[in-house]
GROMACS .gro file of C-alpha atoms in nm:
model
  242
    1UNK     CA    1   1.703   0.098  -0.479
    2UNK     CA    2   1.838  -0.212  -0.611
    3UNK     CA    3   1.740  -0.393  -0.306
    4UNK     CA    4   1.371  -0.310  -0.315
    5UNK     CA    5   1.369  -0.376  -0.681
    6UNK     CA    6   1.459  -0.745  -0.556
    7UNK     CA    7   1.208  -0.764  -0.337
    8UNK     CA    8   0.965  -0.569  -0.582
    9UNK     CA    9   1.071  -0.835  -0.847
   10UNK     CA   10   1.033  -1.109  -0.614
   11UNK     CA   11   0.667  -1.033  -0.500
   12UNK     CA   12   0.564  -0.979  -0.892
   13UNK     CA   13   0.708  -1.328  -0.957
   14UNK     CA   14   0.558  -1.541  -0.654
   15UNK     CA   15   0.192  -1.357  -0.674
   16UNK     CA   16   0.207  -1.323  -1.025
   17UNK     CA   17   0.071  -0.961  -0.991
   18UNK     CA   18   0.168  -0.813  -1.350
   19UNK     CA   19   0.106  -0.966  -1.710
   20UNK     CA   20   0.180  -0.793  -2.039
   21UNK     CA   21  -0.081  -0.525  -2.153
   22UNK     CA   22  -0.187  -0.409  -1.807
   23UNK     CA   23  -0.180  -0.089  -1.683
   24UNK     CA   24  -0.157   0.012  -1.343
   25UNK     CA   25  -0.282   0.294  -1.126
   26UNK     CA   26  -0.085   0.356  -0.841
   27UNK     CA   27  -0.198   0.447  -0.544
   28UNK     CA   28   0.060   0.768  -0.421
   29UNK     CA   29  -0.047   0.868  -0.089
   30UNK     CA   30   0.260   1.070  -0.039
   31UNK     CA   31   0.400   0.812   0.189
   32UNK     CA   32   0.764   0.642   0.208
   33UNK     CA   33   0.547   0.326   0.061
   34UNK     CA   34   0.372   0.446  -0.222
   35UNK     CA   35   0.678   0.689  -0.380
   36UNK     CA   36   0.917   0.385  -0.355
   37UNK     CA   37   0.635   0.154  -0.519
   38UNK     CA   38   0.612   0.416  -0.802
   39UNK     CA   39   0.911   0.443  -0.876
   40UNK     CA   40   1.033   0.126  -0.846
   41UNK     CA   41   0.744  -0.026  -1.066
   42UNK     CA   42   0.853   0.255  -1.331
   43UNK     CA   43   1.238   0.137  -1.307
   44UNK     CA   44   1.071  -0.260  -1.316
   45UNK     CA   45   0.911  -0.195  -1.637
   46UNK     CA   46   1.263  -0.160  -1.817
   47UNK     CA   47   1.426  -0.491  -1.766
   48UNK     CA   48   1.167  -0.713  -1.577
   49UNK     CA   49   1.049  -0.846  -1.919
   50UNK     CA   50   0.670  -0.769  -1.864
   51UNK     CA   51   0.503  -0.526  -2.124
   52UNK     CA   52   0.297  -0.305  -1.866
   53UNK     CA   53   0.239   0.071  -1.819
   54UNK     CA   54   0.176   0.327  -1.500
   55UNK     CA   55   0.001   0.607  -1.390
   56UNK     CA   56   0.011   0.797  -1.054
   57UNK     CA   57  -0.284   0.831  -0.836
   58UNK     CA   58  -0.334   1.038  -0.554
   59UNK     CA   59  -0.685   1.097  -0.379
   60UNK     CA   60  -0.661   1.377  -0.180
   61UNK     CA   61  -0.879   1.339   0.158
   62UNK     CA   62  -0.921   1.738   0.196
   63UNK     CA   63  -0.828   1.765   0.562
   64UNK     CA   64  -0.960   2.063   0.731
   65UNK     CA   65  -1.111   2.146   0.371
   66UNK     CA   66  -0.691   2.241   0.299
   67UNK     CA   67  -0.608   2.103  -0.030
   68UNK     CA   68  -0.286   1.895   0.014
   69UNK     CA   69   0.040   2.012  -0.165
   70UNK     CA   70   0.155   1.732  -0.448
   71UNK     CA   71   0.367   1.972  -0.653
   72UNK     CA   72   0.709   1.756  -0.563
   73UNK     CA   73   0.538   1.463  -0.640
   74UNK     CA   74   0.422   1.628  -0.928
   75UNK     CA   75   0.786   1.687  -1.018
   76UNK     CA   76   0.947   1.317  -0.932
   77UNK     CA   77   0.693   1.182  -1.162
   78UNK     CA   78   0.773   1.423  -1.447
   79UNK     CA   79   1.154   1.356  -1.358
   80UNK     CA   80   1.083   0.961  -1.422
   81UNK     CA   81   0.827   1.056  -1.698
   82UNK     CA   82   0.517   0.910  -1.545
   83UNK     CA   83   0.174   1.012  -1.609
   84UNK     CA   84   0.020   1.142  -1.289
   85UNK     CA   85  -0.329   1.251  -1.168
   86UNK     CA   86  -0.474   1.414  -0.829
   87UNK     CA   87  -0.817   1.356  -0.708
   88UNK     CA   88  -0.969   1.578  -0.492
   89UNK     CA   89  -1.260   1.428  -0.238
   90UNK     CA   90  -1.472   1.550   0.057
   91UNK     CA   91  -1.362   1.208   0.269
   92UNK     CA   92  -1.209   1.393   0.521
   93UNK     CA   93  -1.557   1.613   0.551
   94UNK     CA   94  -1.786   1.330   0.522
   95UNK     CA   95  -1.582   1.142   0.798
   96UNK     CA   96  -1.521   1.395   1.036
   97UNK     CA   97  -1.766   1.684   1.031
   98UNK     CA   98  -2.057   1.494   0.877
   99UNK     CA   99  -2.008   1.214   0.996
  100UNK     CA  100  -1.817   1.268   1.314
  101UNK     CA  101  -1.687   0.870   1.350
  102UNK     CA  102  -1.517   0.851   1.706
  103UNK     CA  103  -1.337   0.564   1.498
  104UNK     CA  104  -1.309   0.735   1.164
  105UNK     CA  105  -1.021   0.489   1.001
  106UNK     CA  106  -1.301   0.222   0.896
  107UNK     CA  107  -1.500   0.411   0.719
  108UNK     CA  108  -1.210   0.601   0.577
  109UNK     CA  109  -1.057   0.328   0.404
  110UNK     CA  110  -1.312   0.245   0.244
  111UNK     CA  111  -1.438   0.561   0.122
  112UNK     CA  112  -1.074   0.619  -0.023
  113UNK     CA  113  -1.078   0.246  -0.176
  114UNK     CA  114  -1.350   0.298  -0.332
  115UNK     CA  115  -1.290   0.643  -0.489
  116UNK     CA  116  -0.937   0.471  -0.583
  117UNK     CA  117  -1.112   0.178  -0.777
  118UNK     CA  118  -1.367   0.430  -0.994
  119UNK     CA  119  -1.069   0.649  -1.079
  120UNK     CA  120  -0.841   0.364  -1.191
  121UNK     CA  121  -1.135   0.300  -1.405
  122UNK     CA  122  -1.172   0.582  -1.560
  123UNK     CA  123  -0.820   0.585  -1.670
  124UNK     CA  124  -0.886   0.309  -1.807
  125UNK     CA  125  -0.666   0.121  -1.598
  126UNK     CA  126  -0.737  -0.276  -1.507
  127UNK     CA  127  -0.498  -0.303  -1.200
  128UNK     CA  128  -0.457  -0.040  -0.863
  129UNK     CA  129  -0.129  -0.110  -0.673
  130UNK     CA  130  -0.126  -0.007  -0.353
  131UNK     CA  131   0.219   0.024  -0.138
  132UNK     CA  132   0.154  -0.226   0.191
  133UNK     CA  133   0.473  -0.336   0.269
  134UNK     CA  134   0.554  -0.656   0.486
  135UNK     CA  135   0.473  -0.496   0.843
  136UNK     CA  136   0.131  -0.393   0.723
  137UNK     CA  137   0.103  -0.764   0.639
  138UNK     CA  138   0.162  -0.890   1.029
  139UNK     CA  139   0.002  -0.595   1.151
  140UNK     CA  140  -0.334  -0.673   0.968
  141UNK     CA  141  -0.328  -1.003   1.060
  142UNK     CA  142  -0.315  -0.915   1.428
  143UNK     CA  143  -0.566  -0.675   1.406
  144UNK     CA  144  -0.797  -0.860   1.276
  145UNK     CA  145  -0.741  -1.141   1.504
  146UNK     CA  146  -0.747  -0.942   1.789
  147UNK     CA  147  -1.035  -0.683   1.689
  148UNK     CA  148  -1.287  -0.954   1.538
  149UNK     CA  149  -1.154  -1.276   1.603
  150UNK     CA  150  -1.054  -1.356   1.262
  151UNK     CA  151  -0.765  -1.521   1.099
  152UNK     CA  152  -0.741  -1.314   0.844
  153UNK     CA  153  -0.555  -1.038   0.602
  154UNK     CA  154  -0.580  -0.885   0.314
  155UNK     CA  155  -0.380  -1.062  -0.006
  156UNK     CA  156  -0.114  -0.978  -0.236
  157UNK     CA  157  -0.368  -0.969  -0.538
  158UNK     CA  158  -0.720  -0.950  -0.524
  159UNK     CA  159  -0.966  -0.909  -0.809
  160UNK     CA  160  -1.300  -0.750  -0.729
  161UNK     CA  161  -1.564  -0.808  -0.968
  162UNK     CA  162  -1.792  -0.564  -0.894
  163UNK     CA  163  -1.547  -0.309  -0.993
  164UNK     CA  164  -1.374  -0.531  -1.232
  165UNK     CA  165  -1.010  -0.452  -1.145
  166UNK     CA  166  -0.750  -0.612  -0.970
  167UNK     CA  167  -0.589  -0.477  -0.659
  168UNK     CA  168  -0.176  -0.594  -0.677
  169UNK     CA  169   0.085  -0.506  -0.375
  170UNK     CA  170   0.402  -0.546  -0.493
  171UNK     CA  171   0.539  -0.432  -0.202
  172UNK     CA  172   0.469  -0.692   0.049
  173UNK     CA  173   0.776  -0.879   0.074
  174UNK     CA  174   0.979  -0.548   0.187
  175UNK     CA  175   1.013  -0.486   0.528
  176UNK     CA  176   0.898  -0.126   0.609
  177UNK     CA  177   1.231  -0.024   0.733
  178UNK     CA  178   1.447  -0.066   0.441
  179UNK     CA  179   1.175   0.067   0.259
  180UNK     CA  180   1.185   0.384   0.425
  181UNK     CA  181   1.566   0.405   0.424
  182UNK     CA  182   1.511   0.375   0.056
  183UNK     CA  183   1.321   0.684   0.035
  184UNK     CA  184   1.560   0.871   0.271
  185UNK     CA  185   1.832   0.762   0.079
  186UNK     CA  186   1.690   0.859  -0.270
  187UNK     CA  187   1.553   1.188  -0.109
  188UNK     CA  188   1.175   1.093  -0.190
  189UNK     CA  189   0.948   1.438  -0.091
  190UNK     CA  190   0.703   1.268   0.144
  191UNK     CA  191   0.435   1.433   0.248
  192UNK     CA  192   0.327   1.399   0.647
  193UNK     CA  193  -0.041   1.288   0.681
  194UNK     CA  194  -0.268   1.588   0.784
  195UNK     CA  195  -0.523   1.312   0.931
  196UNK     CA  196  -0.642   1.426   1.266
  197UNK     CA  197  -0.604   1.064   1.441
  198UNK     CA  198  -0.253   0.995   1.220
  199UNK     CA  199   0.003   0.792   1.519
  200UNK     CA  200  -0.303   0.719   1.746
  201UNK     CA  201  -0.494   0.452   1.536
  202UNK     CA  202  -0.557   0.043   1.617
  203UNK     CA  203  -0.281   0.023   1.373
  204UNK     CA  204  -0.005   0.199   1.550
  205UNK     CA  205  -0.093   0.035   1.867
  206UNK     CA  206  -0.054  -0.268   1.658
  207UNK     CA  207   0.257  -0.181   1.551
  208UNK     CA  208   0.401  -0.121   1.891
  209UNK     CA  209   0.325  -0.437   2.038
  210UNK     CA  210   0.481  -0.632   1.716
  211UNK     CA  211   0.785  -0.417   1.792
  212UNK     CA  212   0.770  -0.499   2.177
  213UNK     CA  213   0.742  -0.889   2.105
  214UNK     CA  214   0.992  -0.861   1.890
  215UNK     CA  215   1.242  -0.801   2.137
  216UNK     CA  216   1.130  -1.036   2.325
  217UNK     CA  217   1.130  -1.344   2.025
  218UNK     CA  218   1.376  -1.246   1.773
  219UNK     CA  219   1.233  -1.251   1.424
  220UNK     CA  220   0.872  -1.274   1.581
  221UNK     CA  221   0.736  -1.055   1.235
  222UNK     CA  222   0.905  -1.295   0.979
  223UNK     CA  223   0.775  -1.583   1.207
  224UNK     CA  224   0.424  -1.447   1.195
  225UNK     CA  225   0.460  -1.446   0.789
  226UNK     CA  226   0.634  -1.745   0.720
  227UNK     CA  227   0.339  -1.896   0.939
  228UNK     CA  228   0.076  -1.715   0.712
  229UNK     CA  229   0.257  -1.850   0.392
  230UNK     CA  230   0.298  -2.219   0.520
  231UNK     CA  231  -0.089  -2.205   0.640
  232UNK     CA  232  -0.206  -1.995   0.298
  233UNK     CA  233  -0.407  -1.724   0.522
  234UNK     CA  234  -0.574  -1.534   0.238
  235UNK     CA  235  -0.353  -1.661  -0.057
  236UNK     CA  236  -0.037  -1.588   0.087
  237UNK     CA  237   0.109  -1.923   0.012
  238UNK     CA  238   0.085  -1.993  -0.348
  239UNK     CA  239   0.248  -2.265  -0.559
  240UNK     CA  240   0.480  -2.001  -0.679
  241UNK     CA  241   0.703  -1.936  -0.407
  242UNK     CA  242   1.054  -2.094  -0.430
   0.00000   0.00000   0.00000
């Protein structure tokens, strides 16, 4: 865990994503991502030197109407005493038998952002982290290149005013395989997605063909993001890096 404390540490530093007095909502989708994030902001909070305070979030989608199991991430959290709240939704309902979106992941994400931002508001919280790690960051910034022709990606800290909160990622400098070793390694209970299109989305075919260029140009993902840094695509180069 050390290591992705480092990188953790790292991102908080550069982006400046965390003064004293906030308190965070974080974003626990079950995944490898957001149970390291959550943990590792918790284990942050005792030496970093920044007076800030968590709580765990997790907005359950409702797939096939199930409601999803959180009890062992229920547990970890009361394990590494950390306040922690489900949210149950009719996303998945809306999106798929309402709805019925041949591409459902657009509409989604936002529905899920959005119900993220009013409950970190009413726990009175002024930041949401949420646990994109450094792939998601090249993989973004493909897709929206190749999807809209945009050069483009989300940022390590944005604050939206209509909501009035800031959205941090603290785990963007991590590459997602050491993150997941992490979780392996700690024994993290991840939960598997229940979404219906999870492994066949515009992401995952974005994955594979970083992965396939990759072998082909060795470091081609680093490349990419040292390239979006240099450039400052979407405030990824700040006067903070070292």
């Amino acid at each position: 865990m050390q290591k992705m404390l480092g990188y953790m540490r790292r991102a908080i530093a550069q982006y400046d994503l965390i003064s004293d007095s906030d308190k965070i909502a974080v974003g626990v989708s079950g995944g490898k991502d957001s149970l390291v994030m959550l943990i590792g902001l918790k284990l942050l909070a005792r030496f970093i030197g920044i007076d800030y305070e968590i709580v765990g979030l997790s907005l359950d989608p409702m797939f096939d109407s199930q409601e999803t199991d959180y009890s062992a991430i229920e547990a970890l959290c009361k394990e590494y005493d950390i306040e922690y709240r489900v949210i149950r939704t009719h996303i998945a309902e809306i999106v798929f038998d309402i709805r019925k979106e041949p591409n459902p992941c657009s509409l989604c994400a936002r529905m899920r952002r959005g119900a993220l931002h009013d409950a970190a508001k009413e726990l009175g919280c002024n930041k949401l982290a949420l646990g994109h790690n450094h792939d998601d960051v090249v993989e973004t910034f493909f897709m929206n290149l190749f999807n809209e022709g945009r050069i483009d990606c989300f940022s390590p800290k944005s604050y939206l005013s209509r909501k009035d909160i800031t959205v941090i990622r603290p785990l963007v400098l991590a590459p997602e395989n050491e993150v997941a070793r992490t979780a392996k390694r700690l024994g993290f209970p991840v939960i598997k997605s229940a979404c219906p299109v999870d492994g066949h989305t515009n992401r995952e075919t974005m994955r594979q063909f970083i992965i396939s260029m990759g072998k082909e140009y060795k470091g081609f993902s680093d490349k990419i993001f040292g390239a979006m840094q240099r450039a400052d695509i979407s405030g990824w180069g700040t006067d903070k890096q070292n």
